[in-house]
Short mmCIF file of C-alpha atoms and ligand atoms in Angstrom, two decimals:
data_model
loop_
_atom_site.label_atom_id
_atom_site.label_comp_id
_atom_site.label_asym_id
_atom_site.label_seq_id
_atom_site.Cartn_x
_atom_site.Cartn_y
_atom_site.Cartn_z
CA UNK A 259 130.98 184.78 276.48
CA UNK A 260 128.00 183.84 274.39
CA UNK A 261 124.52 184.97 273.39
CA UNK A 262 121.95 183.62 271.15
CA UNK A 263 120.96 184.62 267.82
CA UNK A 264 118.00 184.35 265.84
CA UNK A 265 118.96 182.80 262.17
CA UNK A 266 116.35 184.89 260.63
CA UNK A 267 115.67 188.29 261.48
CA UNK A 268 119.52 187.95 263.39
CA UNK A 269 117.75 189.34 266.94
CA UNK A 270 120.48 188.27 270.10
CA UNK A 271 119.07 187.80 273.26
CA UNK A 272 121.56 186.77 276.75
CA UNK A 273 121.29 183.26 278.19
CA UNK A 274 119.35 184.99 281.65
CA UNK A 275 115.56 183.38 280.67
CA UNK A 276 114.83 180.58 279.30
CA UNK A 277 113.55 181.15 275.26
CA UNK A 278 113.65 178.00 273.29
CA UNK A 279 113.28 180.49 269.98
CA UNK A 280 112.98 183.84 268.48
CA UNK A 281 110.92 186.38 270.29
CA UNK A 282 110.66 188.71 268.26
CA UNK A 283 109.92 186.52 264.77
CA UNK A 284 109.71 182.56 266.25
CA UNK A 285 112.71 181.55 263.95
CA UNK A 286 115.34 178.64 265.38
CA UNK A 287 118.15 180.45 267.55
CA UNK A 288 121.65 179.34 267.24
CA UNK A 289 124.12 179.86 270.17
CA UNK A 290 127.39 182.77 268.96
CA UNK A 291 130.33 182.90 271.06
CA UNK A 292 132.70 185.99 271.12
CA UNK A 293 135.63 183.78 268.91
CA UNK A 294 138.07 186.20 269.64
CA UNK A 295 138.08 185.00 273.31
CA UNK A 296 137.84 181.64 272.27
CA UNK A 297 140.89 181.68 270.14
CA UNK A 298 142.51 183.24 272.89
CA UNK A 299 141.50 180.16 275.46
CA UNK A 300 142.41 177.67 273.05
CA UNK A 301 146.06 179.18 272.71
CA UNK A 302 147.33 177.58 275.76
CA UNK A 303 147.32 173.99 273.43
CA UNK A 304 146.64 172.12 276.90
CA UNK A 305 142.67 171.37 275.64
CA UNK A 306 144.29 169.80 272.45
CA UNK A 307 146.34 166.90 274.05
CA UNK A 308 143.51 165.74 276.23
CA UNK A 309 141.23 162.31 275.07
CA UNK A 310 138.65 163.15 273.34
CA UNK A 311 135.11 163.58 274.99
CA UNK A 312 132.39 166.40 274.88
CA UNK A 313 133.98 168.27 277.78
CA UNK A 314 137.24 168.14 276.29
CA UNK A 315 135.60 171.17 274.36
CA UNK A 316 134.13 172.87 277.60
CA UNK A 317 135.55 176.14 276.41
CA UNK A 318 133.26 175.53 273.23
CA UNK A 319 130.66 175.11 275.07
CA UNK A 320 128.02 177.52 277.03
CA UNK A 321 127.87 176.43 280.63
CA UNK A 322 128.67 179.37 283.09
CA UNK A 323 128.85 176.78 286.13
CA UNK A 324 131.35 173.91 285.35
CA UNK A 325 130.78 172.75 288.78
CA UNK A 326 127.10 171.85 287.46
CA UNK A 327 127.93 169.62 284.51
CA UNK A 328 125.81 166.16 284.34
CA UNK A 329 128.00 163.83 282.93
CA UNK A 330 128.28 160.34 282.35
CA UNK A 331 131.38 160.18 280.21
CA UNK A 332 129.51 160.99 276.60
CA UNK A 333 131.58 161.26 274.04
CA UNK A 334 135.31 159.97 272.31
CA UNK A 335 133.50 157.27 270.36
CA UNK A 336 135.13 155.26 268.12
CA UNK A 337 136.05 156.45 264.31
CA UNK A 338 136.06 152.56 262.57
CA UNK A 339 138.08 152.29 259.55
CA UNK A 340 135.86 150.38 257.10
CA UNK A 341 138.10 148.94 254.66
CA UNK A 342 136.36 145.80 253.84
CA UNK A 343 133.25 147.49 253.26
CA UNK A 344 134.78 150.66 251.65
CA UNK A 345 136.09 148.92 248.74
CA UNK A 346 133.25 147.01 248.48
CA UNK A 347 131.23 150.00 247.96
CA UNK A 348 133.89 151.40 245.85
CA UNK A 349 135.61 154.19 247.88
CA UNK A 350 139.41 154.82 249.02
CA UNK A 351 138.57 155.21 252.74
CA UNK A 352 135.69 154.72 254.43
CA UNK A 353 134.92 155.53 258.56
CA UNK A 354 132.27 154.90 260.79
CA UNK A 355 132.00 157.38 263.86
CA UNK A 356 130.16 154.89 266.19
CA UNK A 357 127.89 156.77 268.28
CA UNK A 358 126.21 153.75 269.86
CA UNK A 359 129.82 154.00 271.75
CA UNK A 360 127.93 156.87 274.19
CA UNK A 361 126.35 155.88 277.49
CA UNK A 362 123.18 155.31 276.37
CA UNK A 363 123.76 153.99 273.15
CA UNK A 364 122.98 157.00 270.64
CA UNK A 365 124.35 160.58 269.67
CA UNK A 366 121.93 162.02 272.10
CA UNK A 367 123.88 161.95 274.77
CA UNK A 368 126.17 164.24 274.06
CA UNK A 369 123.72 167.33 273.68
CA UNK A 370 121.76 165.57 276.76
CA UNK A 371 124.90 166.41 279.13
CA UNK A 372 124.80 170.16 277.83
CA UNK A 373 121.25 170.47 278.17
CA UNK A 374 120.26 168.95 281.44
CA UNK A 375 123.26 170.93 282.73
CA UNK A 376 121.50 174.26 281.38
CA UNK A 377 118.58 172.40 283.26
CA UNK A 378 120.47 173.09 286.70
CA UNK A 379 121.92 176.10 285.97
CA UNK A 380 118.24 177.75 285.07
CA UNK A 381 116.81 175.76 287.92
CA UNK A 382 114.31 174.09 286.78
CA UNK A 383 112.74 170.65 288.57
CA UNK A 384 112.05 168.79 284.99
CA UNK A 385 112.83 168.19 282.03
CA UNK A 386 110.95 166.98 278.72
CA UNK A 387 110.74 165.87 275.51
CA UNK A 388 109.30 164.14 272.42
CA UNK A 389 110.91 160.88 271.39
CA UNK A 390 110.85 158.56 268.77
CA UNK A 391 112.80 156.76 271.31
CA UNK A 392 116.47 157.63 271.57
CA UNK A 393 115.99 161.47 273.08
CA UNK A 394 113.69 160.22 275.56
CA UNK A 395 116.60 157.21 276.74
CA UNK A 396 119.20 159.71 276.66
CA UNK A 397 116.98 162.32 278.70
CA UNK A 398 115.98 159.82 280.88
CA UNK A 399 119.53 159.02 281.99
CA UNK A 400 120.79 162.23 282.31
CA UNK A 401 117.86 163.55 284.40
CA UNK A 402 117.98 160.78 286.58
CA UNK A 403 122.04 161.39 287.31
CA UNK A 404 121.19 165.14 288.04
CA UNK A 405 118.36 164.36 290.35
CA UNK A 406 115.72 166.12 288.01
CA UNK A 407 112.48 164.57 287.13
CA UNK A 408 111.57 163.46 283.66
CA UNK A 409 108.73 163.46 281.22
CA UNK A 410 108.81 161.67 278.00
CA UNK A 411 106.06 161.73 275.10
CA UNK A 412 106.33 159.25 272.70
CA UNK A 413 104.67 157.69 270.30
CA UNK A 414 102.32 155.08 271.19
CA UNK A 415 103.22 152.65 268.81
CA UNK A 416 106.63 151.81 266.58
CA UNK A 417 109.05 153.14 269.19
CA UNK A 418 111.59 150.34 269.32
CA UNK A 419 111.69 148.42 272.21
CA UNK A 420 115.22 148.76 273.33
CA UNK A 421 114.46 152.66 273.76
CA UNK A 422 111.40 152.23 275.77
CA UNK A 423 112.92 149.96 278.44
CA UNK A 424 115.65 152.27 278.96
CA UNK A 425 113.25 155.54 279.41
CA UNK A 426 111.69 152.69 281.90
CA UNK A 427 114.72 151.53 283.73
CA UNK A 428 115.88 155.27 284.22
CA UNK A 429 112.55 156.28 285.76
CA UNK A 430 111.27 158.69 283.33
CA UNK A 431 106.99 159.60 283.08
CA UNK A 432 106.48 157.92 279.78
CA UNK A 433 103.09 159.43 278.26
CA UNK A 434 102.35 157.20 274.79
CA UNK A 435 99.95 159.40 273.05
CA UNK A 436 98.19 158.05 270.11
CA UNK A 437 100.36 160.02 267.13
CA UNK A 438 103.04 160.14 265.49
CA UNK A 439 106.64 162.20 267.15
CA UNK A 440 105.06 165.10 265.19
CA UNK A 441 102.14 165.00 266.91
CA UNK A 442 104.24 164.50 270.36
CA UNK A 443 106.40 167.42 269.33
CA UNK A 444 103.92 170.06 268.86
CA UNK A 445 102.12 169.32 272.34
CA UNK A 446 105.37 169.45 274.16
CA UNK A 447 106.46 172.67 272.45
CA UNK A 448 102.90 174.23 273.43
CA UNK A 449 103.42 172.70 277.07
CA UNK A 450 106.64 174.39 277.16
CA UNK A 451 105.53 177.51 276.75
CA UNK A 452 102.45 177.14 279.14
CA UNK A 453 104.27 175.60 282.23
CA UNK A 454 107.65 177.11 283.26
CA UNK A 455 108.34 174.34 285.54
CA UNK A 456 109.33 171.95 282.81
CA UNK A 457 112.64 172.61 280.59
CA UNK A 458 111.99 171.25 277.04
CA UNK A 459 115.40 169.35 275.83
CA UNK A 460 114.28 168.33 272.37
CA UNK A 461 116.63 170.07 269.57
CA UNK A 462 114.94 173.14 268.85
CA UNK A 463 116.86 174.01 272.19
CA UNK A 464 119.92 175.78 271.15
CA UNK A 465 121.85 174.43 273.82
CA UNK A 466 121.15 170.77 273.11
CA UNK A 467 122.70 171.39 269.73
CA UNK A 468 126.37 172.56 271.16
CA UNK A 469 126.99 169.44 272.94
CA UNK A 470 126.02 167.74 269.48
CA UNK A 471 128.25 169.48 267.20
CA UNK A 472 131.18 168.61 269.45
CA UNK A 473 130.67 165.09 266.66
CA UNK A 474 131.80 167.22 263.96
CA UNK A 475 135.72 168.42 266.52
CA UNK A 476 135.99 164.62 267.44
CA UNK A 477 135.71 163.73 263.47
CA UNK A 478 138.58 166.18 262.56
CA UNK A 479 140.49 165.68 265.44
CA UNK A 480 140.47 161.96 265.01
CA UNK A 481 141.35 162.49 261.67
CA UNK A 482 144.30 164.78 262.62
CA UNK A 483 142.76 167.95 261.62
CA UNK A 484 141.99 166.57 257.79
CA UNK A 485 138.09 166.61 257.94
CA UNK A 486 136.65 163.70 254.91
CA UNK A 487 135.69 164.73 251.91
CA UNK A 488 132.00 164.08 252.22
CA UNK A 489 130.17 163.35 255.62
CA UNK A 490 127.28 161.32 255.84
CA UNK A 491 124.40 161.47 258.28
CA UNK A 492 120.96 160.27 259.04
CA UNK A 493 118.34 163.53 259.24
CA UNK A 494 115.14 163.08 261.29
CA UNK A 495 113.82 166.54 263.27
CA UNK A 496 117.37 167.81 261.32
CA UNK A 497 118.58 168.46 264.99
CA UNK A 498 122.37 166.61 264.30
CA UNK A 499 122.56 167.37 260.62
CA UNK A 500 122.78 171.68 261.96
CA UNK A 501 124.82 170.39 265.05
CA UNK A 502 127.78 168.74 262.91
CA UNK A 503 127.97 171.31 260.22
CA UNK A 504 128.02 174.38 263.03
CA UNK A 505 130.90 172.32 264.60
CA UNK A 506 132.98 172.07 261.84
CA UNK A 507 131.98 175.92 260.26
CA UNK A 508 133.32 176.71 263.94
CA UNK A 509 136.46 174.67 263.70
CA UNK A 510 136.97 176.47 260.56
CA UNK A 511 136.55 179.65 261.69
CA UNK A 512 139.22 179.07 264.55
CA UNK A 513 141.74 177.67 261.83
CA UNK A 514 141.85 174.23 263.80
CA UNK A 515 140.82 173.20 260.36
CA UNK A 516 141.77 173.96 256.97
CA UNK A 517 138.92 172.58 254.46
CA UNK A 518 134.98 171.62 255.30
CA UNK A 519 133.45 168.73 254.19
CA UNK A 520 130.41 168.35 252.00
CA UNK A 521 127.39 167.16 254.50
CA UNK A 522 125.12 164.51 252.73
CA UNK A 523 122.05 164.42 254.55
CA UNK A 524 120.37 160.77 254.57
CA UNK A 525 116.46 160.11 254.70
CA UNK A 526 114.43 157.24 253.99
CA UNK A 527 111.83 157.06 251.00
CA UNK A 528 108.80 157.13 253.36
CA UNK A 529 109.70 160.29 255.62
CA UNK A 530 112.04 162.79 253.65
CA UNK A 531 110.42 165.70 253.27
CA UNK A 532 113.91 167.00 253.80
CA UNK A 533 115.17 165.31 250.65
CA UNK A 534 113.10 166.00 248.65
CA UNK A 535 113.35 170.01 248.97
CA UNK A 536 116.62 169.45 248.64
CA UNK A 537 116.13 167.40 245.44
CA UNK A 538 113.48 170.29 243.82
CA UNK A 539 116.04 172.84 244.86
CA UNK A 540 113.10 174.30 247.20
CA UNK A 541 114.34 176.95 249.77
CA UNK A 542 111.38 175.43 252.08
CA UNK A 543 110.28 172.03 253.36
CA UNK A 544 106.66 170.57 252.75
CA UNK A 545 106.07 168.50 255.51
CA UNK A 546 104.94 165.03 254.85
CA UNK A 547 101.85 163.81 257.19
CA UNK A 548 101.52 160.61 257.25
CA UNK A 549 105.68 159.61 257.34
CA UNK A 550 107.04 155.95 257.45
CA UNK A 551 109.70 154.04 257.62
CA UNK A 552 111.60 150.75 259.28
CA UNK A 553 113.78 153.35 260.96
CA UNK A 554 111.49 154.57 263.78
CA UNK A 555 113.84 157.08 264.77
CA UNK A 556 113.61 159.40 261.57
CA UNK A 557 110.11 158.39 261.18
CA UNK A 558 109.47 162.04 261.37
CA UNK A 559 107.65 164.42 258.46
CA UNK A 560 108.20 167.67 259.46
CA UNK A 561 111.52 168.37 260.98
CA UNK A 562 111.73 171.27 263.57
CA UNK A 563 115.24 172.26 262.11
CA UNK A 564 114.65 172.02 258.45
CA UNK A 565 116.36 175.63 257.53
CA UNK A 566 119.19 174.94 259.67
CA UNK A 567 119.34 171.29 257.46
CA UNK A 568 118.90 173.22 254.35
CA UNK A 569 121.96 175.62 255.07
CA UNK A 570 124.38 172.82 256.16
CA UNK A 571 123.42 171.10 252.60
CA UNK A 572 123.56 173.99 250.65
CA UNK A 573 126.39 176.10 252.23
CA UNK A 574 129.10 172.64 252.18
CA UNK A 575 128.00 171.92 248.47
CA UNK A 576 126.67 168.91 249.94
CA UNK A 577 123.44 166.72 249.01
CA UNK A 578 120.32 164.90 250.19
CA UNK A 579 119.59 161.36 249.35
CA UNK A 580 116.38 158.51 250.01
CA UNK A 581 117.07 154.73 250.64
CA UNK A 582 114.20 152.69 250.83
CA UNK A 583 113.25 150.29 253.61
CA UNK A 584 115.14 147.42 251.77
CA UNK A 585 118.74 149.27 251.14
CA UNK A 586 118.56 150.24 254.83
CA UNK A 587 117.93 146.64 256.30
CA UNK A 588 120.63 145.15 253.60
CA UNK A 589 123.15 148.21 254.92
CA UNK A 590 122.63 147.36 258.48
CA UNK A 591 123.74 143.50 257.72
CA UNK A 592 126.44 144.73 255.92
CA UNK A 593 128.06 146.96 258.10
CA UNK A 594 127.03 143.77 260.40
CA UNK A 595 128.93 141.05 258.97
CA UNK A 596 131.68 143.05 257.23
CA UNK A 597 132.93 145.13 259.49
CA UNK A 598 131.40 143.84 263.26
CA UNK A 599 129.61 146.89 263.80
CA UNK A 600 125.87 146.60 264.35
CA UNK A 601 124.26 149.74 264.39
CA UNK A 602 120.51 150.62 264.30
CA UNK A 603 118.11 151.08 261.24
CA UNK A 604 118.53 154.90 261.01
CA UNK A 605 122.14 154.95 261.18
CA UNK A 606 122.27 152.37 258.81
CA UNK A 607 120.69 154.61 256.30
CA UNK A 608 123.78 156.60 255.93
CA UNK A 609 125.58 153.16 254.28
CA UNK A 610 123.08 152.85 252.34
CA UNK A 611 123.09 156.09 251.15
CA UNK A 612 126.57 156.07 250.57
CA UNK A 613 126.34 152.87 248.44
CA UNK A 614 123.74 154.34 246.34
CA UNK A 615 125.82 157.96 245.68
CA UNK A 616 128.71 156.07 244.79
CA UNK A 617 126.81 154.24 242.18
CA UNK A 618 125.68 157.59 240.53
CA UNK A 619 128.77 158.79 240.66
CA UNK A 620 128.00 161.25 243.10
CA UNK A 621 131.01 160.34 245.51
CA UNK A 622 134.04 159.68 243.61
CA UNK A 623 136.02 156.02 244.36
CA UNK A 624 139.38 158.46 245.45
CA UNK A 625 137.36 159.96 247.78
CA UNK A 626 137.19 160.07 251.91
CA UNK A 627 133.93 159.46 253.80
CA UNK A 628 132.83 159.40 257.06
CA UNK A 629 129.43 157.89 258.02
CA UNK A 630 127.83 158.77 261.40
CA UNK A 631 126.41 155.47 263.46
CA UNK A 632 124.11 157.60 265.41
CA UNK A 633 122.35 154.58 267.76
CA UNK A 634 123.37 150.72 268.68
CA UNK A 635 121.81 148.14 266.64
CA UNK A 636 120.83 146.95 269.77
CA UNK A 637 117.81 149.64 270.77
CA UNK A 638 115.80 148.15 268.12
CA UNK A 639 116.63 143.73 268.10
CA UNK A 640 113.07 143.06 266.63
CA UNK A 641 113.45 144.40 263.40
CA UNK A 642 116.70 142.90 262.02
CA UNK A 643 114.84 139.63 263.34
CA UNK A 644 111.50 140.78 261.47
CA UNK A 645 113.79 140.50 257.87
CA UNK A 646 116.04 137.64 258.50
CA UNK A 647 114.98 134.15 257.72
CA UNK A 648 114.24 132.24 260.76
CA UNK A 649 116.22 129.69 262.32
CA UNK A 650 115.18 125.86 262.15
CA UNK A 651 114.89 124.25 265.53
CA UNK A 652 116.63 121.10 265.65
CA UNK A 653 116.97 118.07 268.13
CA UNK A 654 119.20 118.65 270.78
CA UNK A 655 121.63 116.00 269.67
CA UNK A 656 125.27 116.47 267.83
CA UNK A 657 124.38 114.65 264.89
CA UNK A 658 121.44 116.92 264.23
CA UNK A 659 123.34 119.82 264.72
CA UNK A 660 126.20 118.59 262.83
CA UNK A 661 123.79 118.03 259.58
CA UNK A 662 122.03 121.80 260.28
CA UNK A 663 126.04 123.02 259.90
CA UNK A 664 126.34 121.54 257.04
CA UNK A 665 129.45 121.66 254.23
CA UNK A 666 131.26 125.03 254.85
CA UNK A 667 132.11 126.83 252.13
N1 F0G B 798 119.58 158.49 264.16
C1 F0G B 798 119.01 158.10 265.31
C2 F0G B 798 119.41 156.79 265.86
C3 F0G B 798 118.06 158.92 265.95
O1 F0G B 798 117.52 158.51 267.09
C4 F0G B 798 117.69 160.15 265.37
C5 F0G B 798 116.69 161.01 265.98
C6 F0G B 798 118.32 160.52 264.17
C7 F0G B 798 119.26 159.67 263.60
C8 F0G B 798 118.02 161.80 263.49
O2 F0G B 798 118.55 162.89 264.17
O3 F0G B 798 116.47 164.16 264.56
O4 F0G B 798 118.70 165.22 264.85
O5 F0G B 798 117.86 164.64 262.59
N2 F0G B 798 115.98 160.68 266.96
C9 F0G B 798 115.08 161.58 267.68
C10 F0G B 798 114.57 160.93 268.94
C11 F0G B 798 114.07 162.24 266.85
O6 F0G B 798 113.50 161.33 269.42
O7 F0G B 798 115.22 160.06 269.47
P1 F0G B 798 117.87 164.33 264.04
#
């Protein structure tokens, strides 16, 4: 069984209505389980030997109706060993948890087949969200498999294109408004409230966030129960950032795990109000109102789940780093050419990141890291066009080609 638990003033409340956060103080709420039923589930060992994938962890997870789960396959992504790039960058082991491996190309997916499930089992008719981009794609899919209609509120400009066409193609209401995601997050948490016929699936659902931290069972399981020494992850609305550290606190917990790793939140210089409370030692966040960045999907300056971010940095002894525009779009070629994984802006903030920690001595060279790829470089193909140089068009002849080749080196 589970309930849900306000982090603040610790009120529960049963899964029967629909509450997206505290009603008695409007903190976040975080989904508890009653672990001593868990454990007692998970004895059997028959969950451990199957592939991974969210629903590998249904008994994790709080759907009453397995019958209702919207699924299409999310999950088991790939954990890259980097070792070209690792000892470039100067540490023993480095892996990449590619996320762009999930249906719809991003980490969303996985707290997308949670939450439009909860959609069904609460009956609701729609679902929506704010989006810089990758929520709305992932909501868009899942909606559309479950039969539910969707509404997506976006940003009018900077959403990268490869996001939009997919909210498109899966026949989601896209409503540009002419803001920022903050802006599109506070009128769909107001709407949310007003009309009960829409379900609201961005991360300051608690549900959304237990199909997310199943990230943070994959990691140690692929790693055969040895979690890294230091995790690294991109933090927008701070939605992922809680998600992975409640997964592996809850791993913990049920000794399926020995150790935690430190979480090292990543933001970039032009929207980290997270970071930088992190950096003055602040117990709040100042949000920032004007944020920007080239990575349109953490473009955001006042993340919904800052607290929750704050307590997975401070409670793993972990950190919170900036990367300029610059480190990010060098990372992302990097991880590119080196290794043959092209990820997208944001995710390639977490590379960068780790290149600059290991430089300051932050993250030791014996040490083991895991950096999460949350989204395919594919979603956003203009900018990694925007900074590279451009290609010279030659005549369509072999000798002109041959010359534009050039001598190899
Ligand atoms: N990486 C990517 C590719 C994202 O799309 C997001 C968030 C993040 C990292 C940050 O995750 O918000 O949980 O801290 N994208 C949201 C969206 C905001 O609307 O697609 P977070």
């Amino acid at each position: 069984m589970f309930h849900l638990e306000c982090i603040g003033c610790h009120e529960k409340f049963g899964g029967e209505k629909v509450i997206y956060v505290c009603e008695r103080c409007g903190d976040l709420l975080d989904v508890k389980y009653d672990y001593l039923e868990l454990e007692s589930k998970l004895r059997s060992k028959e969950w451990e030997k199957q592939p991974l994938s969210v629903w590998k962890y249904k008994d994790f997870l709080p759907i009453l109706d397995l019958s209702k789960v919207v699924s299409l396959g999310e999950g088991g992504t790939r954990l890259y060993e980097c070792s070209r790039l690792g000892r470039r960058l100067g540490v023993k082991k480095l892996y990449v948890k590619n996320e762009g491996d999930n249906p719809t190309g991003s980490f969303k997916d996985r707290g997308m087949t949670v939450g439009v499930t909860k959609a069904l089992e609460y009956g609701r008719k729609a679902v929506l969200c704010a989006s810089t981009g990758n929520t709305s794609a992932s909501l868009a899919a899942y909606a559309a498999k479950a039969g539910l209609r969707c509404v997506v509120v976006v940003p009018s400009k900077k959403i990268a294109r490869g996001k939009l066409v997919q909210a498109v193609a899966y026949g989601a209401q896209l409503i540009p408004v002419k803001g920022g995601f903050d802006d599109a997050l506070k009128i769909v948490l107001k709407l949310s409230q007003a009309r009960k016929d829409l379900y609201l699936l961005n991360s300051i659902n608690p549900y959304r966030i237990e199909g997310q931290k199943t990230l943070a069972y994959e990691i140690a399981d692929g790693l055969r129960g040895r979690p890294p020494d230091k995790v690294f992850i991109p933090v927008g609305n701070a939605g992922n950032i809680s998600a992975l550290w409640k997964g592996f606190k809850e791993y913990r917990r049920l000794n399926l795990i020995d150790s935690l790793p430190q979480t090292i939140g990543i933001q970039a210089v032009g929207a980290a109000p997270i970071a930088e409370a992190v950096k003055s030692g602040s117990e709040t966040v100042k949000p920032k109102s004007h944020p920007e960045t080239v990575a349109t999907a953490i473009r955001i300056g006042s993340p919904v789940s800052w607290k929750k971010a704050l307590q997975a940095i401070w409670e793993s002894r972990g950190t919170a780093e900036t990367v300029t525009d610059g480190e990010i779009m060098e990372a992302q070629r990097m991880l590119a050419s080196q290794e043959g994984l092209f990820v997208e802006p944001a995710s390639a903030s977490t590379i960068a990141g780790l290149k600059k920690l290991v430089e300051e001595g932050v993250v030791g060279r014996d040490e083991e890291v895991v950096c999460i790829a949350t989204g395919h470089g594919l979603k956003d193909p203009d900018t990694p066009l925007k900074f590279s140089e451009k290609a010279e068009e030659v005549e369509a002849e072999v000798e002109a080609v041959e010359k534009a080749i050039g001598v190899l080196r």
